[in-house]
CSV table of C-alpha atoms in Angstrom, one decimal:
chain,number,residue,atom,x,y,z
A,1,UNK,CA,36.0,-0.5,-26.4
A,2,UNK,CA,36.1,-1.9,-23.0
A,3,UNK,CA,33.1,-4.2,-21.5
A,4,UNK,CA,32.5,-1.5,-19.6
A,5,UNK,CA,32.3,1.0,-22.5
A,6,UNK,CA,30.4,-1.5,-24.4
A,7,UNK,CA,27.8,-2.0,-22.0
A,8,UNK,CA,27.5,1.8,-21.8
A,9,UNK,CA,26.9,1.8,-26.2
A,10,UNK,CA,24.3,-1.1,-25.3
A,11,UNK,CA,22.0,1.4,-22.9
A,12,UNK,CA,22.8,4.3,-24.8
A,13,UNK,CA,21.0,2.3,-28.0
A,14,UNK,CA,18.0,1.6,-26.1
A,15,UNK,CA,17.6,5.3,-25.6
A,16,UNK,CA,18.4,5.2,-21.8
A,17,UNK,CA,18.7,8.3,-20.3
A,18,UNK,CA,22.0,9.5,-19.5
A,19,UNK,CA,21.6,9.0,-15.6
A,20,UNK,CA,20.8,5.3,-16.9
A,21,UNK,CA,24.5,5.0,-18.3
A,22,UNK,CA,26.9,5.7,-15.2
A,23,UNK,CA,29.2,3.4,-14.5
A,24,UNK,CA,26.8,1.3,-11.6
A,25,UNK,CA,24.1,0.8,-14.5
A,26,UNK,CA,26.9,-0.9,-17.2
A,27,UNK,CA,28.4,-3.1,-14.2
A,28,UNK,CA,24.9,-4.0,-13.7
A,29,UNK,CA,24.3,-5.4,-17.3
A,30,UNK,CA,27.4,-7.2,-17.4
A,31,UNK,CA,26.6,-8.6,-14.0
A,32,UNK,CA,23.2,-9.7,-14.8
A,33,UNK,CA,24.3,-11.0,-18.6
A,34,UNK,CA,27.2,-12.7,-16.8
A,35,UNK,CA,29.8,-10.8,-19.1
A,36,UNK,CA,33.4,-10.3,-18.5
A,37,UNK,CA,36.7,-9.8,-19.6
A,38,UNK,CA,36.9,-13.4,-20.5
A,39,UNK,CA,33.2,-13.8,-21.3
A,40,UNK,CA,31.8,-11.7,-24.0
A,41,UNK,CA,28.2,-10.9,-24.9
A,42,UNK,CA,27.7,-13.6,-27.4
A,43,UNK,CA,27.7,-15.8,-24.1
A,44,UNK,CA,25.0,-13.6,-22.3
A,45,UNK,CA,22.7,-15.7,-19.5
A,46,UNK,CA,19.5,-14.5,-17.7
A,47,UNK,CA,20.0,-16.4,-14.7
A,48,UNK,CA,18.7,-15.0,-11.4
A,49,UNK,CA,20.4,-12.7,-9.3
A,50,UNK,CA,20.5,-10.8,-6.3
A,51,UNK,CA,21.8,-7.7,-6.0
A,52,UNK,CA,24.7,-8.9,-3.5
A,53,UNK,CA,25.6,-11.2,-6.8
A,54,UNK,CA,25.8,-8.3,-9.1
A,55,UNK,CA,27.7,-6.4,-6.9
A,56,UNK,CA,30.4,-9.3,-6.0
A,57,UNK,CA,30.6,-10.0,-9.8
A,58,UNK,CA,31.3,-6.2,-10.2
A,59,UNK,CA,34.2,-6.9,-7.8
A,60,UNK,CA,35.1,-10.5,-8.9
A,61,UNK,CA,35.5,-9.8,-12.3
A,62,UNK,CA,36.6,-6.0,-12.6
A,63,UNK,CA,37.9,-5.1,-9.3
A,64,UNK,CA,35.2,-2.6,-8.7
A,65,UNK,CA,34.0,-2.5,-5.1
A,66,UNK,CA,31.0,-0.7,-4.1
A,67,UNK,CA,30.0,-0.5,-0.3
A,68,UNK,CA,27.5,-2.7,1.0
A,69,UNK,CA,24.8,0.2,1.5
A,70,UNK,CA,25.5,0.8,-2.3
A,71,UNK,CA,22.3,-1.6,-2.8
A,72,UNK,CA,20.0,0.8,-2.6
A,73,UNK,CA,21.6,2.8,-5.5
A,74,UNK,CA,22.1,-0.2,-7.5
A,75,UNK,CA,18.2,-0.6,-7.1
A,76,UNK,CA,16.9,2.9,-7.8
A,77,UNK,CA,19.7,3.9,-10.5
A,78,UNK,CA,19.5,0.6,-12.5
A,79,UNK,CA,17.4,-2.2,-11.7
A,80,UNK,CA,14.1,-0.1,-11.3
A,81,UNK,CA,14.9,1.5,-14.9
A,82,UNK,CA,16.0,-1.4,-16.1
A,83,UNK,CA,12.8,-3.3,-15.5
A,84,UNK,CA,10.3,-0.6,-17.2
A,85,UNK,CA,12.5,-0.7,-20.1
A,86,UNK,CA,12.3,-4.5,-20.3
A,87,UNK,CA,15.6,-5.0,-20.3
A,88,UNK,CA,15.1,-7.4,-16.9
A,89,UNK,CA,12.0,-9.1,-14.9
A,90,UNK,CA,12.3,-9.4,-11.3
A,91,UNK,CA,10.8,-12.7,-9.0
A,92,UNK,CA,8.2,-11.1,-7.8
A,93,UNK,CA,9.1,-12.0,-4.2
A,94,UNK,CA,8.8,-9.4,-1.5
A,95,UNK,CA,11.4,-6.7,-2.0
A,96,UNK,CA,12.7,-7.3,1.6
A,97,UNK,CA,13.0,-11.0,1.3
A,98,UNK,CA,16.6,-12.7,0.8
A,99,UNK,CA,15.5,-14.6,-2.4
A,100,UNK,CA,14.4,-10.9,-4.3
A,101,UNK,CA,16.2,-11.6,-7.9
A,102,UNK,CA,16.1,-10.1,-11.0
A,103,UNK,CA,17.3,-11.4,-14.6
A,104,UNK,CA,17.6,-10.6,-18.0
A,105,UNK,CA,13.7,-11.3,-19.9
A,106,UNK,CA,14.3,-13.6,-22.7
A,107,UNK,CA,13.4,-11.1,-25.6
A,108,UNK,CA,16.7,-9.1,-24.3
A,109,UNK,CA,19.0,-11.9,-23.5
A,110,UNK,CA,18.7,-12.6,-27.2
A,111,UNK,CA,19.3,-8.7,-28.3
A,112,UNK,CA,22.2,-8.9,-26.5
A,113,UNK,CA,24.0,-11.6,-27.4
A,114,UNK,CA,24.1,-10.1,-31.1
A,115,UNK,CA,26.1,-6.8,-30.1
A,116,UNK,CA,28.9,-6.4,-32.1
A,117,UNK,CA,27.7,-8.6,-34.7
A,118,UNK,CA,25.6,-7.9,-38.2
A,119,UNK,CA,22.2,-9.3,-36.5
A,120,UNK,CA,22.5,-6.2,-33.6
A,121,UNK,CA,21.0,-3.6,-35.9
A,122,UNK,CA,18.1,-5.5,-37.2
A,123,UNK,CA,17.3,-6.9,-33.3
A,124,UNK,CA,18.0,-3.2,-32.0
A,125,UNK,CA,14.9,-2.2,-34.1
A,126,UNK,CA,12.6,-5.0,-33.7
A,127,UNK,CA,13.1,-4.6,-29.6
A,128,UNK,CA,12.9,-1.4,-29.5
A,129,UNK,CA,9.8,-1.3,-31.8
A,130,UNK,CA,8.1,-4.1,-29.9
A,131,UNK,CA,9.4,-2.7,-26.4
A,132,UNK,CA,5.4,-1.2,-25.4
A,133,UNK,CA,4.2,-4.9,-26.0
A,134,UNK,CA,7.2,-6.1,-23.6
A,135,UNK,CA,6.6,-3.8,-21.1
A,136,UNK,CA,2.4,-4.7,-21.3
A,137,UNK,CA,3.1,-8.3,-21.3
A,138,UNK,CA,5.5,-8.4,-18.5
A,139,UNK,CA,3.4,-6.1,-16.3
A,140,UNK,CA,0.1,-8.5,-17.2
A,141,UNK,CA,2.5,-11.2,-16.0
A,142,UNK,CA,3.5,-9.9,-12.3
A,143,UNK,CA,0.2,-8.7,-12.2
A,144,UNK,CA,-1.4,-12.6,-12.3
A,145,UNK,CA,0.7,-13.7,-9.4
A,146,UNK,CA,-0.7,-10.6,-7.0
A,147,UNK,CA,-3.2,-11.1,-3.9
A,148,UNK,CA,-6.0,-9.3,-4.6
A,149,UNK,CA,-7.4,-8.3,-0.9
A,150,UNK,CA,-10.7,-6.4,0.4
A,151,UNK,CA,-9.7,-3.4,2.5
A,152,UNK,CA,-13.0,-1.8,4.1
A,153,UNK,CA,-15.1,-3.0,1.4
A,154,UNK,CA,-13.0,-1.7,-1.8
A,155,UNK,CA,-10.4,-4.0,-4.0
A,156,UNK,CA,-6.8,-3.9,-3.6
A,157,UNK,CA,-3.6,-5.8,-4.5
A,158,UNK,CA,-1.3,-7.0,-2.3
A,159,UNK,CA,2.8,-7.9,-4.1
A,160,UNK,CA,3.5,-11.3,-3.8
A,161,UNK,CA,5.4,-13.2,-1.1
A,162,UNK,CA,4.5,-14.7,2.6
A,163,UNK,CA,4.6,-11.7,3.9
A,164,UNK,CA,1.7,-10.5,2.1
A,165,UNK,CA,0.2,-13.6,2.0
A,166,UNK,CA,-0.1,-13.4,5.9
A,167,UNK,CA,-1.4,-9.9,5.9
A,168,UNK,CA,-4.1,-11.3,3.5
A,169,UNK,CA,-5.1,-13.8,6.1
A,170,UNK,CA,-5.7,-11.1,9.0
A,171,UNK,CA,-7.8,-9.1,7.2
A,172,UNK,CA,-10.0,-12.2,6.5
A,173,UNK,CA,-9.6,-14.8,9.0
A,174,UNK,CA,-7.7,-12.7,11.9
A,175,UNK,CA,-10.3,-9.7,11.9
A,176,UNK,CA,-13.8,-11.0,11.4
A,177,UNK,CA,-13.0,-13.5,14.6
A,178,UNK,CA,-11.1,-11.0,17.0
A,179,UNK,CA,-11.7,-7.9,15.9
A,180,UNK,CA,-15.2,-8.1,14.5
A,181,UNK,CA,-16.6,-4.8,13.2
A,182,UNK,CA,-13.2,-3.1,12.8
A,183,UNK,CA,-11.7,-1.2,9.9
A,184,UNK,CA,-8.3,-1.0,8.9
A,185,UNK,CA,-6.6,2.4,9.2
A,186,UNK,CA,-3.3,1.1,7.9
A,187,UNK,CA,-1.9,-1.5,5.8
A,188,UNK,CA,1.8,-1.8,4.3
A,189,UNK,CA,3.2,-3.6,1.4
A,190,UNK,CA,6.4,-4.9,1.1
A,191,UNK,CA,6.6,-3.7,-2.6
A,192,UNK,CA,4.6,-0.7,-2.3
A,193,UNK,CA,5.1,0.5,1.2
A,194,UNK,CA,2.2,2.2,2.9
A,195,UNK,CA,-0.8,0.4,0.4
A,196,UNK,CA,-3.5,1.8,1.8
A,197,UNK,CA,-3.3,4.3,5.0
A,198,UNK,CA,-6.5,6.5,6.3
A,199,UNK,CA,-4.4,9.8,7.2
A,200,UNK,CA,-7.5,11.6,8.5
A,201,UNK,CA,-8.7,9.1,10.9
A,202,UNK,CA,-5.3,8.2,12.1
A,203,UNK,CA,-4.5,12.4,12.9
A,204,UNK,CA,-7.9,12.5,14.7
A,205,UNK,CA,-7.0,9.8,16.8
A,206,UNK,CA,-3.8,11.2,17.4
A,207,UNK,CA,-1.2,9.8,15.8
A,208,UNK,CA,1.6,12.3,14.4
A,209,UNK,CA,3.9,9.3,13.4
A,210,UNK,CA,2.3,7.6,10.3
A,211,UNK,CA,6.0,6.4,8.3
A,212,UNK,CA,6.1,3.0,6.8
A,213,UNK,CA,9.1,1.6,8.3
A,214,UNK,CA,7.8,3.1,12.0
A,215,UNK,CA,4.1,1.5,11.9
A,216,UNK,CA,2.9,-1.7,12.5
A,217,UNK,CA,2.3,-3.6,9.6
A,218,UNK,CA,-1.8,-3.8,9.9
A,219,UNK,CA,-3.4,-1.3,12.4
A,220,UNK,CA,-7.7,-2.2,13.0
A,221,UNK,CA,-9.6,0.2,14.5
A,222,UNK,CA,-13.0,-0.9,16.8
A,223,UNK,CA,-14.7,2.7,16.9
A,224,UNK,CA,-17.4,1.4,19.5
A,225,UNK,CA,-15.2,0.1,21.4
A,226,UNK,CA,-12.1,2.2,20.6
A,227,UNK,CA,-9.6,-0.3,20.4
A,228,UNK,CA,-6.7,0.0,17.9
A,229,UNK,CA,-5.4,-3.3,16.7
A,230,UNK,CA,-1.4,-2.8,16.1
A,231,UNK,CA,-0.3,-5.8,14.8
A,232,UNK,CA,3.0,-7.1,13.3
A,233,UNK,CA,3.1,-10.0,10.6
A,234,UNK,CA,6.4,-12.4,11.4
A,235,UNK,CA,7.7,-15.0,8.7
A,236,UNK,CA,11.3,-14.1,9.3
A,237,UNK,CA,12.0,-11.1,11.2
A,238,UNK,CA,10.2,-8.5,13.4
A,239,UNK,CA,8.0,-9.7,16.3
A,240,UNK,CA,6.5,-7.5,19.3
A,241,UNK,CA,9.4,-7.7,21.7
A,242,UNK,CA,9.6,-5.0,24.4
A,243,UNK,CA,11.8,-2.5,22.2
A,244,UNK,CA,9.3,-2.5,20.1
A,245,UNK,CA,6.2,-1.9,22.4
A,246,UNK,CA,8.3,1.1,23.8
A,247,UNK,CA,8.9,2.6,20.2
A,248,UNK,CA,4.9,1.9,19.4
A,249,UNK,CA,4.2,3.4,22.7
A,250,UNK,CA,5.9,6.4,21.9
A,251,UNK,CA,4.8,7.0,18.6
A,252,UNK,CA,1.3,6.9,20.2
A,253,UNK,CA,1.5,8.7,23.3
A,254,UNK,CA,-1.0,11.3,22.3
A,255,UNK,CA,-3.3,8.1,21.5
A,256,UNK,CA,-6.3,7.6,23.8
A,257,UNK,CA,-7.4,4.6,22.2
A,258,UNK,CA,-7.6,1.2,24.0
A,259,UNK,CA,-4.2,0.0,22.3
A,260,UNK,CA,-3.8,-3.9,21.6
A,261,UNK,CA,-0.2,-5.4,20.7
A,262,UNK,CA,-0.4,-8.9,18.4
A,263,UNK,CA,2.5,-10.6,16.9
A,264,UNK,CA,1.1,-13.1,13.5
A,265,UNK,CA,3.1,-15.5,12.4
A,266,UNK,CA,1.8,-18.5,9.4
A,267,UNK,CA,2.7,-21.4,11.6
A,268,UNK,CA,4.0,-22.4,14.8
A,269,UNK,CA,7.1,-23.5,14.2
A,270,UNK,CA,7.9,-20.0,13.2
A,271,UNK,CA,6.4,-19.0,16.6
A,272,UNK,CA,8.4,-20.9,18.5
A,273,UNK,CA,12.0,-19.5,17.0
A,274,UNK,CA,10.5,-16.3,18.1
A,275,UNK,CA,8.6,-17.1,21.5
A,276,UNK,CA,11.1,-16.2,24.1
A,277,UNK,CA,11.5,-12.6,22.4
A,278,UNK,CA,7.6,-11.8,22.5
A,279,UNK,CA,6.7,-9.0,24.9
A,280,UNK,CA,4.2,-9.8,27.9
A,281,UNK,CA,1.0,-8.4,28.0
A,282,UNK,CA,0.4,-9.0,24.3
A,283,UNK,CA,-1.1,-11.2,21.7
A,284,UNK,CA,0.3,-13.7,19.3
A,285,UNK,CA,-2.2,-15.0,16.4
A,286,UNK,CA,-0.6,-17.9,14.4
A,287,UNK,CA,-3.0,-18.4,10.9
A,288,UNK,CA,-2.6,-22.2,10.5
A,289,UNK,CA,-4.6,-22.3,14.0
A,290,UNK,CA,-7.2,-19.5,13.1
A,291,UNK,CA,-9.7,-19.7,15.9
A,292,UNK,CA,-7.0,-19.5,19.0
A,293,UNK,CA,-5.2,-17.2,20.2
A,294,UNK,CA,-2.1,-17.4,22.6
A,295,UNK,CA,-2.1,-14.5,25.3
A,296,UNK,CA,1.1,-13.7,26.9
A,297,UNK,CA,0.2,-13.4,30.8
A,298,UNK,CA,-2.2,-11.1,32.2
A,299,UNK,CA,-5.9,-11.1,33.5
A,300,UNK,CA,-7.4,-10.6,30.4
A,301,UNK,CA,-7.4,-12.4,27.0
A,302,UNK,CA,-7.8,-9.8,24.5
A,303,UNK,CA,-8.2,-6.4,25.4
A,304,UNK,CA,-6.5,-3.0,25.6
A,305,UNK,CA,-3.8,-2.2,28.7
């Protein structure tokens, strides 16, 4: 057999599903157990990788090239099944961030380096047998390094990375000081997508929009006053420019509410790389100065145009 058709024997003993055997799950393994023609499994590693690194080692070392909008498939076709079945962990880092890695775990690294030898049969049992432990221990383990965050009053769980991290901050520093007796309506996560979203409220006030990758990432809601909070949280990319207040304007154009724009970011040196981008007539709120605010022009401070 070939590495790719041994990779293929590989899933197919761990009871994959067929779907979980195509040709972009076996380049996958060898990718991630740094196998090759020249490198064969007795040789495996579990170092980190992205999935641009398993698909340039799919080209590198077997002149497979898969188009760069082929990482969404490599995600939802392998990586995601991969990681129930134990066969890899991931970082834990925020699934849009550039450092979002995955590797083998351990306990398979060391199944896999005995294919094809007279240890692979007596492994093959013990992982597969042990494989509900693996899958309990490694979901306790990404578990431990989640945010746990209050969101009107009940417990939730933010995904790890300074994304989420910052969205922590505004529901507990940003909102009791500038938007005191507000609830959120809407909250994203970068692992989860939409974590926690009040449809019924957000339809009453009119919104018809309510897609993660169109709203805001927080959105407060002042009922006495009936202000709506939209705010975006910036570590990297993504602050209120004036595209973005036209595309939030339209999605809410059958919204009455008093409508706020703020752009967070952690520090202010992130600030500044985005300051001449920022949209006039909004806010900016910048966590490691809690108690100020920066408004951009305007004859109020804080307050709905």
């Amino acid at each position: 057999m070939n590495r790719k058709d041994e990779a293929r024997d590989i899933l197919s003993s761990l009871d994959m599903p067929l779907s979980q055997q195509s040709d972009i799950c076996c380049y996958t393994l060898l990718a991630l157990s740094n196998v090759s023609n020249d490198i064969g499994w007795d040789f495996a590693k579990n170092d980190w990788m992205r999935v641009f690194d398993i698909m340039h080692h799919t080209t590198e070392k077997f002149q497979i090239q898969y188009a760069p909008n082929s990482r969404e498939t490599f995600r939802k076709q392998a990586l995601h099944h991969f990681r129930n079945a134990v066969i890899i962990e991931d970082n834990g880092k925020a699934t849009n961030s550039p450092n979002y890695m995955y590797r083998l775990t351990e306990e398979f690294q060391n199944l896999v380096r005995s294919y094809g030898s007279s240890e692979w049969e007596g492994l093959l049992d013990n992982f597969l047998t042990n494989q509900p432990t693996l899958a309990e221990l490694y979901t306790s383990k990404k578990k431990m390094t989640k945010h746990p965050v209050k969101i009107n009053g009940e417990d939730y769980e933010l995904s790890t990375g300074k994304h989420n991290e910052l969205q922590k901050r505004i529901l507990e520093e940003f909102a009791p000081r500038f938007a005191p007796h507000s609830e959120c309506l809407y909250l994203g996560d970068t692992a989860e997508k939409a974590l926690y979203k009040n449809t019924e409220l957000l339809h009453k006030l009119g919104f018809t929009i309510t897609l993660h990758e169109k709203m805001p990432d927080v959105v407060l809601y002042n009922s006495k006053k009936d202000w709506l909070y939209f705010i975006e949280v910036v570590t990297s990319v993504g602050p209120i420019d004036a595209k973005r207040v036209i595309e939030l304007e339209s999605m809410t154009e059958n919204v009455a509410s008093g409508k706020i724009y703020i752009t967070a970011f952690p520090d202010f040196k992130i600030f500044k790389s985005f300051s001449e981008s920022l949209a006039w007539e909004t806010e900016v709120w910048i966590a490691s100065l809690p108690e100020h605010m920066i408004h951009m022009n305007g004859d109020k401070f804080l307050g709905p145009r």
